[in-house]
Amino acid sequence: MLELPETLRGELKDPLGEIYTDPDALLAAVDDHAGATATADASSPPARLLTVGDVVTATLADAGRQPDIAVIDGRTEREPVDPAVEATLTDLTGRRLSVTNPPATISESLLTTLREAATDTEYPVTISVDGEEDLAALPAILAVPDGASVVYGQPGEGMVHVPVRPAVRTTARELLAEFDGETDAAISILE
């Protein structure tokens, strides 16, 4: 559905939020953001934590917090994850969904599955990607509600925490609009 243009590759290397190396500090920031934007309707709690990446997901799970939604592909920096990360990911509980998403793209399958996982209150959900999940953070920001957090890996630096709020949604929408393909249709799936 969407393809990453060469002109956007450099811009996407800039983190969309603060970088953390300590999982406990990151999880405290996630909880602070969720608490600051909590709604009175606790009957259907929204997804509060969505992770993109195997190492990020395993790191937070090992720190005692399985994400509400995790997007993984069995690889890190284009190499298979090590056995310890794989073991943690295998032990994740909840529903498991599978999608196909070729490298440097955002497929319709990934978009619809992200939206389904974000709007369903049956958590946790692990989305296993056949292909590559590197670009999933942008549509994830549009799929989850305000107050949620999207966390993804920044190679060689740590974990990026993106507190979802209107301004960051605008940034994600603007970046997705620069992709090649059916950008309006893709964005409409998520909103």
C-alpha positions as a LaTeX table, in Angstrom:
\begin{tabular}{lrrr}
\hline
Residue & $x$ (\AA) & $y$ (\AA) & $z$ (\AA) \\
\hline
Met1 & 0.00 & 0.00 & 0.00 \\
Leu2 & 2.81 & 2.45 & 0.95 \\
Glu3 & 6.47 & 2.50 & 0.00 \\
Leu4 & 9.21 & 4.44 & 1.70 \\
Pro5 & 10.70 & 6.96 & $-0.76$ \\
Glu6 & 14.46 & 7.39 & $-0.78$ \\
Thr7 & 14.04 & 11.09 & 0.08 \\
Leu8 & 12.41 & 10.24 & 3.44 \\
Arg9 & 14.96 & 7.68 & 4.70 \\
Gly10 & 17.19 & 10.25 & 6.40 \\
Glu11 & 14.31 & 12.07 & 8.07 \\
Leu12 & 13.00 & 8.85 & 9.64 \\
Lys13 & 16.31 & 8.27 & 11.41 \\
Asp14 & 15.51 & 11.14 & 13.80 \\
Pro15 & 13.70 & 9.80 & 16.89 \\
Leu16 & 10.09 & 10.92 & 17.40 \\
Gly17 & 10.50 & 10.98 & 21.19 \\
Glu18 & 12.93 & 10.68 & 24.07 \\
Ile19 & 15.49 & 7.85 & 23.99 \\
Tyr20 & 15.77 & 5.58 & 27.05 \\
Thr21 & 18.31 & 2.89 & 27.88 \\
Asp22 & 16.78 & 2.00 & 31.25 \\
Pro23 & 13.53 & 0.00 & 30.86 \\
Asp24 & 12.29 & 0.95 & 34.34 \\
Ala25 & 12.65 & 4.68 & 33.58 \\
Leu26 & 10.89 & 4.19 & 30.24 \\
Leu27 & 8.01 & 2.29 & 31.85 \\
Ala28 & 7.64 & 5.04 & 34.47 \\
Ala29 & 7.35 & 7.58 & 31.63 \\
Val30 & 4.73 & 5.39 & 29.92 \\
Asp31 & 2.70 & 5.22 & 33.14 \\
Asp32 & 3.05 & 8.97 & 33.76 \\
His33 & 1.80 & 9.75 & 30.25 \\
Ala34 & $-1.12$ & 7.32 & 30.53 \\
Gly35 & $-2.09$ & 8.71 & 33.94 \\
Ala36 & $-1.95$ & 12.30 & 32.71 \\
Thr37 & $-4.39$ & 11.56 & 29.90 \\
Ala38 & $-6.62$ & 8.92 & 31.54 \\
Thr39 & $-10.33$ & 9.05 & 30.90 \\
Ala40 & $-13.12$ & 8.28 & 33.31 \\
Asp41 & $-14.34$ & 5.33 & 31.20 \\
Ala42 & $-12.48$ & 2.37 & 32.65 \\
Ser43 & $-14.97$ & $-0.16$ & 31.25 \\
Ser44 & $-12.98$ & $-0.52$ & 28.02 \\
Pro45 & $-9.35$ & 0.31 & 28.72 \\
Pro46 & $-7.41$ & 1.41 & 25.63 \\
Ala47 & $-4.07$ & 0.00 & 24.62 \\
Arg48 & $-1.54$ & 1.88 & 26.71 \\
Leu49 & 1.71 & 0.42 & 25.42 \\
Leu50 & 2.51 & $-0.62$ & 21.86 \\
Thr51 & 6.04 & $-1.76$ & 21.02 \\
Val52 & 7.66 & $-2.11$ & 17.62 \\
Gly53 & 10.68 & $-4.38$ & 17.52 \\
Asp54 & 11.80 & $-7.66$ & 18.99 \\
Val55 & 14.51 & $-6.38$ & 21.33 \\
Val56 & 12.35 & $-3.52$ & 22.68 \\
Thr57 & 9.44 & $-5.90$ & 23.27 \\
Ala58 & 11.64 & $-8.50$ & 24.99 \\
Thr59 & 13.41 & $-5.86$ & 27.09 \\
Leu60 & 10.14 & $-4.49$ & 28.46 \\
Ala61 & 8.67 & $-7.97$ & 28.97 \\
Asp62 & 11.82 & $-9.00$ & 30.87 \\
Ala63 & 11.39 & $-5.83$ & 32.98 \\
Gly64 & 7.95 & $-7.12$ & 33.99 \\
Arg65 & 5.68 & $-5.33$ & 31.50 \\
Gln66 & 4.34 & $-7.19$ & 28.49 \\
Pro67 & 3.14 & $-4.63$ & 25.94 \\
Asp68 & $-0.57$ & $-4.42$ & 25.21 \\
Ile69 & 0.37 & $-4.71$ & 21.53 \\
Ala70 & 3.76 & $-5.88$ & 20.25 \\
Val71 & 4.87 & $-5.83$ & 16.61 \\
Ile72 & 7.78 & $-8.20$ & 15.97 \\
Asp73 & 9.52 & $-9.82$ & 13.01 \\
Gly74 & 12.14 & $-12.18$ & 14.51 \\
Arg75 & 15.00 & $-9.92$ & 13.49 \\
Thr76 & 17.07 & $-7.07$ & 14.86 \\
Glu77 & 19.19 & $-4.86$ & 12.64 \\
Arg78 & 18.47 & $-7.29$ & 9.77 \\
Glu79 & 19.84 & $-10.30$ & 11.71 \\
Pro80 & 17.90 & $-13.05$ & 13.52 \\
Val81 & 17.30 & $-12.24$ & 17.20 \\
Asp82 & 19.42 & $-14.08$ & 19.72 \\
Pro83 & 17.95 & $-17.13$ & 21.52 \\
Ala84 & 17.26 & $-15.24$ & 24.78 \\
Val85 & 15.15 & $-12.62$ & 22.98 \\
Glu86 & 13.41 & $-15.32$ & 20.97 \\
Ala87 & 12.60 & $-17.24$ & 24.18 \\
Thr88 & 11.07 & $-14.14$ & 25.80 \\
Leu89 & 8.96 & $-13.45$ & 22.71 \\
Thr90 & 7.80 & $-17.07$ & 22.58 \\
Asp91 & 6.62 & $-16.74$ & 26.18 \\
Leu92 & 4.41 & $-13.70$ & 25.50 \\
Thr93 & 0.78 & $-14.40$ & 26.38 \\
Gly94 & $-2.40$ & $-13.36$ & 24.57 \\
Arg95 & $-3.55$ & $-13.39$ & 20.99 \\
Arg96 & $-1.14$ & $-13.79$ & 18.09 \\
Leu97 & $-1.83$ & $-12.32$ & 14.69 \\
Ser98 & 0.29 & $-12.62$ & 11.53 \\
Val99 & 0.77 & $-10.17$ & 8.67 \\
Thr100 & 2.96 & $-9.85$ & 5.62 \\
Asn101 & 4.87 & $-6.60$ & 5.24 \\
Pro102 & 7.79 & $-6.43$ & 2.78 \\
Pro103 & 10.87 & $-4.32$ & 3.66 \\
Ala104 & 10.56 & $-0.54$ & 3.20 \\
Thr105 & 6.77 & $-0.77$ & 2.95 \\
Ile106 & 3.64 & $-0.46$ & 5.02 \\
Ser107 & 1.15 & $-3.06$ & 3.81 \\
Glu108 & $-2.62$ & $-2.85$ & 4.02 \\
Ser109 & $-2.47$ & $-6.05$ & 6.09 \\
Leu110 & $-0.23$ & $-4.36$ & 8.67 \\
Leu111 & $-2.47$ & $-1.27$ & 8.80 \\
Thr112 & $-5.72$ & $-3.17$ & 9.26 \\
Thr113 & $-4.19$ & $-5.49$ & 11.87 \\
Leu114 & $-2.75$ & $-2.56$ & 13.84 \\
Arg115 & $-6.14$ & $-0.86$ & 13.81 \\
Glu116 & $-7.94$ & $-4.05$ & 14.84 \\
Ala117 & $-5.51$ & $-4.66$ & 17.70 \\
Ala118 & $-5.70$ & $-1.04$ & 18.89 \\
Thr119 & $-9.49$ & $-0.88$ & 18.95 \\
Asp120 & $-10.15$ & $-4.32$ & 20.44 \\
Thr121 & $-9.89$ & $-4.41$ & 24.24 \\
Glu122 & $-8.70$ & $-8.02$ & 24.34 \\
Tyr123 & $-5.03$ & $-7.60$ & 25.25 \\
Pro124 & $-2.25$ & $-8.52$ & 24.96 \\
Val125 & $-1.76$ & $-8.95$ & 21.21 \\
Thr126 & 1.43 & $-9.92$ & 19.41 \\
Ile127 & 1.58 & $-9.12$ & 15.70 \\
Ser128 & 4.17 & $-11.29$ & 13.95 \\
Val129 & 5.38 & $-9.75$ & 10.71 \\
Asp130 & 6.59 & $-11.84$ & 7.81 \\
Gly131 & 8.95 & $-9.32$ & 6.27 \\
Glu132 & 9.91 & $-6.19$ & 8.19 \\
Glu133 & 8.27 & $-4.17$ & 10.98 \\
Asp134 & 10.66 & $-1.21$ & 10.97 \\
Leu135 & 8.11 & 1.34 & 9.72 \\
Ala136 & 5.21 & 0.19 & 11.92 \\
Ala137 & 5.73 & 2.93 & 14.52 \\
Leu138 & 4.26 & 5.62 & 12.24 \\
Pro139 & 0.91 & 3.92 & 11.63 \\
Ala140 & 0.88 & 2.71 & 15.25 \\
Ile141 & 0.88 & 6.33 & 16.42 \\
Leu142 & $-2.30$ & 6.93 & 14.44 \\
Ala143 & $-3.93$ & 3.63 & 15.46 \\
Val144 & $-3.70$ & 3.98 & 19.25 \\
Pro145 & $-5.61$ & 6.55 & 21.34 \\
Asp146 & $-4.21$ & 9.64 & 23.03 \\
Gly147 & $-2.58$ & 8.62 & 26.28 \\
Ala148 & $-1.03$ & 5.52 & 24.78 \\
Ser149 & 2.69 & 5.15 & 24.21 \\
Val150 & 4.50 & 3.76 & 21.19 \\
Val151 & 8.01 & 2.49 & 21.89 \\
Tyr152 & 10.46 & 1.46 & 19.18 \\
Gly153 & 14.18 & 0.78 & 18.97 \\
Gln154 & 16.76 & 3.31 & 17.85 \\
Pro155 & 19.72 & 1.22 & 16.63 \\
Gly156 & 22.81 & 1.68 & 18.77 \\
Glu157 & 21.06 & 4.17 & 21.07 \\
Gly158 & 18.14 & 2.66 & 22.97 \\
Met159 & 14.35 & 2.73 & 23.07 \\
Val160 & 12.33 & 5.68 & 21.77 \\
His161 & 9.23 & 6.58 & 23.81 \\
Val162 & 6.55 & 8.37 & 21.79 \\
Pro163 & 3.75 & 9.65 & 24.05 \\
Val164 & 0.72 & 9.72 & 21.74 \\
Arg165 & $-0.98$ & 13.10 & 21.66 \\
Pro166 & $-2.39$ & 15.33 & 18.87 \\
Ala167 & 0.94 & 16.98 & 17.92 \\
Val168 & 2.76 & 13.69 & 17.40 \\
Arg169 & $-0.23$ & 12.35 & 15.44 \\
Thr170 & 0.10 & 15.33 & 13.10 \\
Thr171 & 3.80 & 14.56 & 12.61 \\
Ala172 & 3.08 & 10.89 & 11.89 \\
Arg173 & 0.29 & 11.81 & 9.46 \\
Glu174 & 2.56 & 14.27 & 7.64 \\
Leu175 & 5.37 & 11.71 & 7.35 \\
Leu176 & 3.00 & 9.02 & 6.06 \\
Ala177 & 1.64 & 11.49 & 3.49 \\
Glu178 & 5.15 & 11.69 & 2.00 \\
Phe179 & 5.26 & 7.94 & 1.28 \\
Asp180 & 4.68 & 6.63 & $-2.23$ \\
Gly181 & 1.33 & 4.92 & $-2.74$ \\
Glu182 & $-2.22$ & 5.28 & $-1.49$ \\
Thr183 & $-1.52$ & 7.57 & 1.46 \\
Asp184 & $-5.05$ & 8.91 & 1.94 \\
Ala185 & $-6.51$ & 5.39 & 1.96 \\
Ala186 & $-3.81$ & 4.19 & 4.35 \\
Ile187 & $-4.41$ & 7.02 & 6.81 \\
Ser188 & $-8.18$ & 6.50 & 6.64 \\
Ile189 & $-7.72$ & 2.86 & 7.74 \\
Leu190 & $-6.02$ & 4.08 & 10.91 \\
Glu191 & $-8.32$ & 6.94 & 11.93 \\
\hline
\end{tabular}
